[in-house]
Coordinates of C-alpha atoms and ligand atoms in Angstrom, one line a residue:
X1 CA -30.6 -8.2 37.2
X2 CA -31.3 -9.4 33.5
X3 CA -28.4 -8.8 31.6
X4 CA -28.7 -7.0 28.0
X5 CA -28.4 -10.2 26.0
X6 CA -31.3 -12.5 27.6
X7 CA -33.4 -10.3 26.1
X8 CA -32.0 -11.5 22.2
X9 CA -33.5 -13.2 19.7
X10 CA -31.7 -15.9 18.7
X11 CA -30.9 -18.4 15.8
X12 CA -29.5 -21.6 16.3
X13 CA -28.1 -23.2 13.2
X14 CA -26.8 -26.1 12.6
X15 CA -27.6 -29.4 10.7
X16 CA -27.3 -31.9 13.9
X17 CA -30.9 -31.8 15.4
X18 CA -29.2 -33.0 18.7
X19 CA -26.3 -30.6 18.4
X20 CA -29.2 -27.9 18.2
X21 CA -31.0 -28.8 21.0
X22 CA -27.9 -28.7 23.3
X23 CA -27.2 -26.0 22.3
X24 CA -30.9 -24.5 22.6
X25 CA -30.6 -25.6 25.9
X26 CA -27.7 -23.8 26.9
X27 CA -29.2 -20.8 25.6
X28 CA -32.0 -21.3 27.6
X29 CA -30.4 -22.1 30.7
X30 CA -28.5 -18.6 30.6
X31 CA -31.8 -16.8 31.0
X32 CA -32.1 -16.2 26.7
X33 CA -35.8 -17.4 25.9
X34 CA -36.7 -16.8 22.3
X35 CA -34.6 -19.2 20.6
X36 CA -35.7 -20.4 17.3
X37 CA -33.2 -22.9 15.4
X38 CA -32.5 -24.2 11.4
X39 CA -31.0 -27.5 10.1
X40 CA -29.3 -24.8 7.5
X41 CA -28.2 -21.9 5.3
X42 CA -31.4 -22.2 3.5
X43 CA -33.7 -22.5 6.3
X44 CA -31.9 -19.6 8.3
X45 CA -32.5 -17.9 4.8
X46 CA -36.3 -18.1 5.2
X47 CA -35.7 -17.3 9.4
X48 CA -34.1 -14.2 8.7
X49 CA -37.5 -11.9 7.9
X50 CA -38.5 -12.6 11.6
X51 CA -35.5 -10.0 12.8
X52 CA -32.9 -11.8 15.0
X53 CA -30.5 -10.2 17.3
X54 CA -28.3 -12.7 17.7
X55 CA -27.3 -15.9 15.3
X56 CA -25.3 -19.2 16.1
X57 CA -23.8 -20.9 12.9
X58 CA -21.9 -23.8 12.5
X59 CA -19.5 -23.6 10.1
X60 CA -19.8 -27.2 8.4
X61 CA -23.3 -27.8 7.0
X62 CA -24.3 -29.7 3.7
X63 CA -26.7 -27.8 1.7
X64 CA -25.9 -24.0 2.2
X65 CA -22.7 -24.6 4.3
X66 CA -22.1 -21.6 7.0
X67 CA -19.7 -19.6 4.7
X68 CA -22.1 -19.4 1.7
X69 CA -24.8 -18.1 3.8
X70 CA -22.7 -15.2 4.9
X71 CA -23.2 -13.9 1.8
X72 CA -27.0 -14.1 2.3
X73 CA -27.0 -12.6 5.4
X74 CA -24.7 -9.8 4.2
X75 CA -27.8 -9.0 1.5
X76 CA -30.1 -9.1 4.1
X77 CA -31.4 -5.8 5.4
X78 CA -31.7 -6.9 9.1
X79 CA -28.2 -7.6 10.4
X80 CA -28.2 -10.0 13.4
X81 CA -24.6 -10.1 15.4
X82 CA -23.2 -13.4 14.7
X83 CA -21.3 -16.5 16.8
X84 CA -19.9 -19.3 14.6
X85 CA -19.2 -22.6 16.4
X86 CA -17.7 -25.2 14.4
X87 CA -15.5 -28.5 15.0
X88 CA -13.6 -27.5 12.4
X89 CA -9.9 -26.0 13.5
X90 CA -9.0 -22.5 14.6
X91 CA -7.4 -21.1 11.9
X92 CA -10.9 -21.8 9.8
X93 CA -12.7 -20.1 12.3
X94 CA -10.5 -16.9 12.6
X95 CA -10.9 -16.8 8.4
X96 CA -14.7 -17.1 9.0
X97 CA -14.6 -14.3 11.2
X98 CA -12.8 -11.9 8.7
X99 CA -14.8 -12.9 5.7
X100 CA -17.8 -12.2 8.0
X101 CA -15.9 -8.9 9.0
X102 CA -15.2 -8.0 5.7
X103 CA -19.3 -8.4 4.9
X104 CA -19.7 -5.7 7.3
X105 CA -21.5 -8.9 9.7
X106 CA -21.3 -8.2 13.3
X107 CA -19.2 -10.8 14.6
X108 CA -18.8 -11.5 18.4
X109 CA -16.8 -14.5 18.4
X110 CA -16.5 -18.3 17.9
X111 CA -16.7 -21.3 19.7
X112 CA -14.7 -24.0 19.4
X113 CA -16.7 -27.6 19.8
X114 CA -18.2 -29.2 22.4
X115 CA -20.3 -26.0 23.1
X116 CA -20.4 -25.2 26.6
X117 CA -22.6 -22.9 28.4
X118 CA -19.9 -21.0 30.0
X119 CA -18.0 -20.2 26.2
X120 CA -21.3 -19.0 25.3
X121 CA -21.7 -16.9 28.3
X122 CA -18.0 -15.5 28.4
X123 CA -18.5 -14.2 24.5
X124 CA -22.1 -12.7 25.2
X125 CA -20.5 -11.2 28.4
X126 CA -17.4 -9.6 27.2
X127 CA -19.5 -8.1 24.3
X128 CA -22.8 -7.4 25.3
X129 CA -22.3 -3.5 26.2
X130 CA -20.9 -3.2 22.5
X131 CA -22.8 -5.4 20.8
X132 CA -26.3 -3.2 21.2
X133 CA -24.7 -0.7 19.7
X134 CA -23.0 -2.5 16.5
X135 CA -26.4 -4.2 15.7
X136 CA -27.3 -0.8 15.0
X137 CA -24.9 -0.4 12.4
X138 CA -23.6 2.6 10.8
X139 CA -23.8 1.3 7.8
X140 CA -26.5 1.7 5.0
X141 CA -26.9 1.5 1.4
X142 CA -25.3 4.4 -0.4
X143 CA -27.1 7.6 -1.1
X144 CA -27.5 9.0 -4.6
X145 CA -25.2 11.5 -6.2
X146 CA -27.8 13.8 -5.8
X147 CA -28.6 13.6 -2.5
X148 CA -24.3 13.9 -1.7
X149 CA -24.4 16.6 -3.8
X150 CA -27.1 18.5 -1.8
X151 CA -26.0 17.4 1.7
X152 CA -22.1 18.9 0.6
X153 CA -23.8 22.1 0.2
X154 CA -26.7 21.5 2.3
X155 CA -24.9 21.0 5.9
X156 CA -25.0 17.5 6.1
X157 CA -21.0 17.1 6.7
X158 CA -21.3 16.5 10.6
X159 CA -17.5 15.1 12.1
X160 CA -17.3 12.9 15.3
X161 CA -13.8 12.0 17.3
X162 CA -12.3 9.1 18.5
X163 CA -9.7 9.3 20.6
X164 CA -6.3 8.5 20.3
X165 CA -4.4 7.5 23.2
X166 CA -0.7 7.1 24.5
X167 CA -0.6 2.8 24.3
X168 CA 1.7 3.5 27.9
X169 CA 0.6 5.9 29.5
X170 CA -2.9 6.1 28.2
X171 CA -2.9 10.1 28.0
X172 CA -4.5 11.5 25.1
X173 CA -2.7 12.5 22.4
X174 CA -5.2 13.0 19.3
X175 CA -8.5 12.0 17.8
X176 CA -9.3 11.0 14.3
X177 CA -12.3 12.8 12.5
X178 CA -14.6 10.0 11.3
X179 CA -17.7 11.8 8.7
X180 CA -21.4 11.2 10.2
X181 CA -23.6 12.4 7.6
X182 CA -26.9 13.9 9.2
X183 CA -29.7 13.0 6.6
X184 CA -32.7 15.5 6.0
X185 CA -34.8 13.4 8.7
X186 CA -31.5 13.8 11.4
X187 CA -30.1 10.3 11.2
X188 CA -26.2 10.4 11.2
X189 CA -25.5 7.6 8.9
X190 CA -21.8 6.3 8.7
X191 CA -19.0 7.1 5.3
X192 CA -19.6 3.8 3.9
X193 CA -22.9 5.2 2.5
X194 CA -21.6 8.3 1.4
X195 CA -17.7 8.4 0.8
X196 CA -17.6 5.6 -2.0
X197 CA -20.7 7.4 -4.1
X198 CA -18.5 10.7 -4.2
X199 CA -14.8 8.7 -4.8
X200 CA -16.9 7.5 -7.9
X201 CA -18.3 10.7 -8.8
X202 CA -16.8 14.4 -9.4
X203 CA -17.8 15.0 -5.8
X204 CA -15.0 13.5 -3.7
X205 CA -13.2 16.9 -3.7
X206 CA -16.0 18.8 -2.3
X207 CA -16.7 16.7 -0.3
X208 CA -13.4 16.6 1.4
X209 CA -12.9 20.2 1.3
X210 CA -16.3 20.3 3.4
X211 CA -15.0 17.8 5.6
X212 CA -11.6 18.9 6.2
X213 CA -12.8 22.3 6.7
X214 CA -15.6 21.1 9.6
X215 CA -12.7 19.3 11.3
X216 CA -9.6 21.7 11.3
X217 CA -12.0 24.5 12.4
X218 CA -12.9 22.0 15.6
X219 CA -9.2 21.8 15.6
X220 CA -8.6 25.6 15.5
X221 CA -11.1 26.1 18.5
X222 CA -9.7 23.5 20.6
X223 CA -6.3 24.3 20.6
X224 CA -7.9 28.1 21.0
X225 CA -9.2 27.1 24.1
X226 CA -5.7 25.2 24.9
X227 CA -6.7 21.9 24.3
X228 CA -3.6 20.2 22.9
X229 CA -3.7 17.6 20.5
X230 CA -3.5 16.9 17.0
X231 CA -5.8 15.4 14.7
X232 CA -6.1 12.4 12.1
X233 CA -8.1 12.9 8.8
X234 CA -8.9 10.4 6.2
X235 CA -7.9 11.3 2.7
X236 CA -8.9 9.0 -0.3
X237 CA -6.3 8.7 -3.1
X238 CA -9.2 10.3 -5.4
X239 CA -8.2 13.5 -3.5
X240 CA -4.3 12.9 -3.3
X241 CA -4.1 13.1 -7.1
X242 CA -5.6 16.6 -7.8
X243 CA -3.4 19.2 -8.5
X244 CA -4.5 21.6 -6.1
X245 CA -4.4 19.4 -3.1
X246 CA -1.7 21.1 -1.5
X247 CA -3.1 24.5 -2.0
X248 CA -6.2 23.7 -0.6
X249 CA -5.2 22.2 2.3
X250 CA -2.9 24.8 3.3
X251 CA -6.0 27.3 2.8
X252 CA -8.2 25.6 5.1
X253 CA -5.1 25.6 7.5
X254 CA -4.3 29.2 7.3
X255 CA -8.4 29.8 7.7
X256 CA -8.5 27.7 11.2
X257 CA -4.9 29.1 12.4
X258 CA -3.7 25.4 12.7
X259 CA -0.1 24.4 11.5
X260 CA 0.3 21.1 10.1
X261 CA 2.6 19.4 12.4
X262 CA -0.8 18.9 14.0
X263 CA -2.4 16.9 11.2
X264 CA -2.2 13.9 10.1
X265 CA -3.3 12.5 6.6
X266 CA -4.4 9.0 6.8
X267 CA -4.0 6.7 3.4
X268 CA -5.6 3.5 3.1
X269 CA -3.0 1.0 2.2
X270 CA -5.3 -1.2 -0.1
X271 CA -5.9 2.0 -2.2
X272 CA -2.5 3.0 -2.9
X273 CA -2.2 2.8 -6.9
X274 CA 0.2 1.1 -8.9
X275 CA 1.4 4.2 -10.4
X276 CA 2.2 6.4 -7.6
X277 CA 4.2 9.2 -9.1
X278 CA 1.2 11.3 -8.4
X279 CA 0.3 10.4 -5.1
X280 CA 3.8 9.9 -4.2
X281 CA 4.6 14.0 -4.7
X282 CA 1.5 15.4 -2.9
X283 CA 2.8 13.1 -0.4
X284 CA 5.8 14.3 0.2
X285 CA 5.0 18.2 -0.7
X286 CA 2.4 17.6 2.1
X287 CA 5.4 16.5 4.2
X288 CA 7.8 19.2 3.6
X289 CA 5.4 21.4 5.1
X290 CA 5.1 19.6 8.1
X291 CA 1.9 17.5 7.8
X292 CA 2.4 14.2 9.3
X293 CA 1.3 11.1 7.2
X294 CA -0.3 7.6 8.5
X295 CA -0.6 4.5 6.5
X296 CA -4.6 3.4 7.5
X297 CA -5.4 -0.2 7.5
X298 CA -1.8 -1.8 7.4
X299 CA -2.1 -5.2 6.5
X300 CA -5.2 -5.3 4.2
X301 CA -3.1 -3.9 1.1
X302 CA 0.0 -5.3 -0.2
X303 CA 2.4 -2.4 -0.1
X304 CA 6.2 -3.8 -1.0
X305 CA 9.0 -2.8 1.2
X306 CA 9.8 -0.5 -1.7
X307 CA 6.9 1.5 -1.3
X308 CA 6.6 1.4 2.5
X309 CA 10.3 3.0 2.4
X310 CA 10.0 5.2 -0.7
X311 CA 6.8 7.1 0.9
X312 CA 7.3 10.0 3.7
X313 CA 4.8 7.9 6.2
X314 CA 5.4 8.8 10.0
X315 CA 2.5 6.7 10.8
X316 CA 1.5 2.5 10.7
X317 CA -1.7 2.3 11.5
X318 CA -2.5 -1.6 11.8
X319 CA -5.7 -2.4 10.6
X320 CA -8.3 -3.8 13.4
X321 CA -8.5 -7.1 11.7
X322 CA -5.1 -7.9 12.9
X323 CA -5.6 -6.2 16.6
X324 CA -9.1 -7.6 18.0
X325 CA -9.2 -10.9 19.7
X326 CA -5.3 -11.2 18.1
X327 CA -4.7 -12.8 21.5
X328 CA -6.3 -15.8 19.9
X329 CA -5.8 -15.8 16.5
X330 CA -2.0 -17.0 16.1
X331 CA -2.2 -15.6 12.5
X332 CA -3.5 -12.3 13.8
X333 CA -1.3 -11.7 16.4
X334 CA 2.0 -12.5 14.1
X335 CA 1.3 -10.0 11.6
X336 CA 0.5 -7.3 14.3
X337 CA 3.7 -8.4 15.9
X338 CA 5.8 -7.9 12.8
X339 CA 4.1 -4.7 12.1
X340 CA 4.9 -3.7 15.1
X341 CA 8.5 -4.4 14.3
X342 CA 8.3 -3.2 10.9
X343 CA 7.1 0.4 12.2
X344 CA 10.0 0.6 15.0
X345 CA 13.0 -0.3 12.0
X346 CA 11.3 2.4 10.1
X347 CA 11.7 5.0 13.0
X348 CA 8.1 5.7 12.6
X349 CA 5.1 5.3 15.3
X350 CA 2.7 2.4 15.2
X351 CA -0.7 3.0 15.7
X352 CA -3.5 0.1 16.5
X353 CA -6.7 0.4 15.8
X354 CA -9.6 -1.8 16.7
X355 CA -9.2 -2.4 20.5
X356 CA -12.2 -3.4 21.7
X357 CA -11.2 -5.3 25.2
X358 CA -8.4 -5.0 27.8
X359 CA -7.5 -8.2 26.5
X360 CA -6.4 -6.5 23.0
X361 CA -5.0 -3.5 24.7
X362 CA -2.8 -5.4 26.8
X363 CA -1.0 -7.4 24.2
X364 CA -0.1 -3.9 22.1
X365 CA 1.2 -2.6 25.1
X366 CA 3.2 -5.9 25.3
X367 CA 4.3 -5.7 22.0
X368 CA 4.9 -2.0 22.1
X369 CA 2.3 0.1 20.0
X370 CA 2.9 3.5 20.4
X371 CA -0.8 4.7 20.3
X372 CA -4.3 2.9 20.9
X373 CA -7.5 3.7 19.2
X374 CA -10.7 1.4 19.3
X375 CA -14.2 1.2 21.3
X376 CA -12.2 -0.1 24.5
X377 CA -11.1 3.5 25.0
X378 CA -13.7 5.4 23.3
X379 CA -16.2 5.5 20.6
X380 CA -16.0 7.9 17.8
X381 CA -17.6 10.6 20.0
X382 CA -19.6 14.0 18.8
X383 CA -17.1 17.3 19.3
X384 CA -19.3 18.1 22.7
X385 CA -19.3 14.7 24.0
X386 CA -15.6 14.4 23.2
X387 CA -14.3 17.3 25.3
X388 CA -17.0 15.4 28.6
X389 CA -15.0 12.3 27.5
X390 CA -11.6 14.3 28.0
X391 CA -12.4 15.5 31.7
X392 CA -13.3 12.1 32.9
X393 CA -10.7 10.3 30.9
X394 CA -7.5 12.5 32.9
X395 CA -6.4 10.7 35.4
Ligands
C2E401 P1 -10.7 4.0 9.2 O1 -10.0 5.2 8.8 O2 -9.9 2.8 9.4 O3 -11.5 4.4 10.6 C1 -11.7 3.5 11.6 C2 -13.0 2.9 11.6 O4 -13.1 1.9 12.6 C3 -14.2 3.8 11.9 O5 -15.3 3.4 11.2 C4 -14.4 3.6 13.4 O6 -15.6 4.0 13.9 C5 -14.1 2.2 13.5 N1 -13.7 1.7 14.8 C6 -13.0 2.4 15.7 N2 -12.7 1.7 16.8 C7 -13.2 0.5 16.6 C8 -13.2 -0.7 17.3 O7 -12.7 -0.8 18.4 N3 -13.8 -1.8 16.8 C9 -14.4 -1.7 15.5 N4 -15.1 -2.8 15.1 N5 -14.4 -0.6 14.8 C10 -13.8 0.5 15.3 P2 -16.2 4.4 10.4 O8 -16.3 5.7 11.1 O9 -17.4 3.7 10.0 O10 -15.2 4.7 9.1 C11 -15.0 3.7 8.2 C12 -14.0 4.1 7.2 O11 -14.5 5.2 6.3 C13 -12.7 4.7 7.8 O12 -11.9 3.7 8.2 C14 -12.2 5.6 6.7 O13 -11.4 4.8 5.8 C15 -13.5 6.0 6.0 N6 -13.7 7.4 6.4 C16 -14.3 7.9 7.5 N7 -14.4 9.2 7.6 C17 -13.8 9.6 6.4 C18 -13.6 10.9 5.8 O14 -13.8 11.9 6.4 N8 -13.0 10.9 4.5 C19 -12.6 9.8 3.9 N9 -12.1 9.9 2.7 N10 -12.8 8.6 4.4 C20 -13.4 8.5 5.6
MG402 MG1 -8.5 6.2 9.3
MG403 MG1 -8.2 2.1 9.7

């Protein structure tokens, strides 16, 4: 049977012709046949129209070296998954793969030099069922405020779930609502294309309203039908500062019959202000009443001890970039270790998110996470497909 990934299209590039061909011929021998290469950044550049599915870059290249054409690519409308290979050390591969990451690139992996058929084949194989579904990414270029504004009004606030799971004992204990906007033509397009145009805008509070409301009266018919489990929501700081924040929050609650100890706010680290007087009493009104609170991608911010102890969070949620593959990123794997640690001296639970192979799952449950999110136990899943997922998920 062909797997999934002989099918690709892929680029080789690098700026050793004989390097290329080895490589090429790897490629071949595991069944992959259109394989095109590029000596470097520049010719890729002019590659790139033909729509690959899959590129191999070497890191070290004169001309456009391997880093500076991750910008290119990012600005490029088609988005081919990508493999670095270099001879360089590991620690400049794992950055590579986070500045790629943080381009919203695809990546599957690196190789460390000499190349050899079976790394190849181990990175295409332990990605491959995923890495159909990433090249279709969720991600688009933002909308106009106009066509936000309509969609708020217009039905276009559609939630889907991912599941959060017991790191132990892998039962289900919540889901976090993730916004898939349906577009007048029925595309669900992910919130990078939509939340950031309303955070900029007046819209971000209807917007959440909308989207709070979709999810808690999910929340309200689940635990209706006796369905325990909570729920996650994503707040942006834009929303923490109004006013009426509490109010309106503890409207939509009232509306779906949910109480809060079922809900938890999720605040992104990195957008916690320097003056959080504001933020910091919504916060902890929000906690009075019982609503539990999650710091969201831990480790991407730089929140001081001070602020990690002053606010009410009962929640570290480690961000994926220091949970996937941390197995083999020294670097990786320290800071998820200490935050980790950091939650459990703060008597509050850890969360990580990002697992995307046993491999990652495995070491949190070593280390101790409390709960596991990430495409190794589900997707982010449509309300429907979510309660199918539950059935087959009890063990
Ligand atoms: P987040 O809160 O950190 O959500 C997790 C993101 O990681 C989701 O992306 C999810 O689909 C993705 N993810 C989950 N498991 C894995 C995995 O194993 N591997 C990888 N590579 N990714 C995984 P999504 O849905 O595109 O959301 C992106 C961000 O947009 C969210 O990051 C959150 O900050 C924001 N967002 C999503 N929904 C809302 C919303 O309703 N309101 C607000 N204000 N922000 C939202
Ligand atoms: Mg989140
Ligand atoms: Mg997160």
């Amino acid at each position: 049977m062909s797997a999934d990934w002989q099918q690709f299209k892929v680029l080789v590039v690098d700026d050793d012709a004989f390097q290329r061909s080895i490589v090429s011929k790897l490629l071949k021998q595991l069944g992959i046949t259109e394989i095109a290469d590029a000596e470097d950044g520049k010719a890729a550049e002019a590659e790139l129209a033909k729509g690959y599915d899959l590129l191999l870059l070497d890191l070290n290249m004169p001309g456009m070296d391997g880093i500076e054409f991750l910008n290119v690519l990012s600005a490029h409308s088609s988005s081919p998954s990508l493999i670095f290979f270099s001879g360089e050390d590991g620690r400049i591969l794992e950055v590579a793969e986070e500045l790629a990451r943080d381009l919203s690139i695809s990546v599957i992996g690196s190789i460390a030099k000499p190349v050899s058929k079976e790394k190849i084949q181990r990175l295409l194989e332990q990605t491959a069922p995923q890495m159909t579904q990433t090249t279709a990414r969720l991600t688009q270029s933002e909308l106009t405020e106009d066509e936000v504004r309509a969609g708020i009004s217009g039905g276009a606030i559609t939630m889907f779930y991912q599941p959060k799971v017991d790191a132990q004992t892998l039962a289900l204990r919540g889901v976090e609502s993730l916004l898939r906007w349906q577009t007048p033509e029925g595309a669900l397009i992910g919130p990078g294309a939509v939340i950031p145009v309303a955070e900029r805008t007046d819209l971000i509070q209807a917007l959440t309203l909308g989207i709070f409301t979709v999810s808690m009266t999910q929340l309200g018919n689940w635990l209706k039908q006796g369905f325990e489990l909570s729920m996650s929501c994503n707040f942006s700081i834009a929303d923490l500062v109004q006013p009426e924040i509490v109010e309106m929050l503890d409207g939509v609650l009232a509306a779906s019959g949910v109480s809060p100890d079922k809900v938890t706010l999720e605040v992104t680290e990195s957008q916690l202000p320097e003056d959080v007087s504001k933020v910091l009493s919504a916060l902890t009104r929000l906690r009075l009443r019982g609503y539990e609170i999650s710091i969201d991608d831990f480790g991407t911010g730089f929140s001081s001890m001070e602020q990690l102890r002053r606010f009410p969070f009962t929640e570290l949620k480690i961000d994926r970039a220091f949970v996937n593959g941390a197995e083999q990123k020294p670097s990786a794997r320290a800071i998820l270790e200490s935050s980790v640690d950091l939650a459990r001296r703060l008597n509050i639970r850890s969360v990580a998110e990002g697992i995307e192979t046993e491999a990652d799952l495995n070491l949190c449950r070593t280390l101790g996470v409390d709960v596991a999110q990430g495409y190794y136990v589900s997707r982010p899943l449509s309300s429907n497909a979510l309660e199918d997922w539950a059935k087959s998920w009890q063990l």
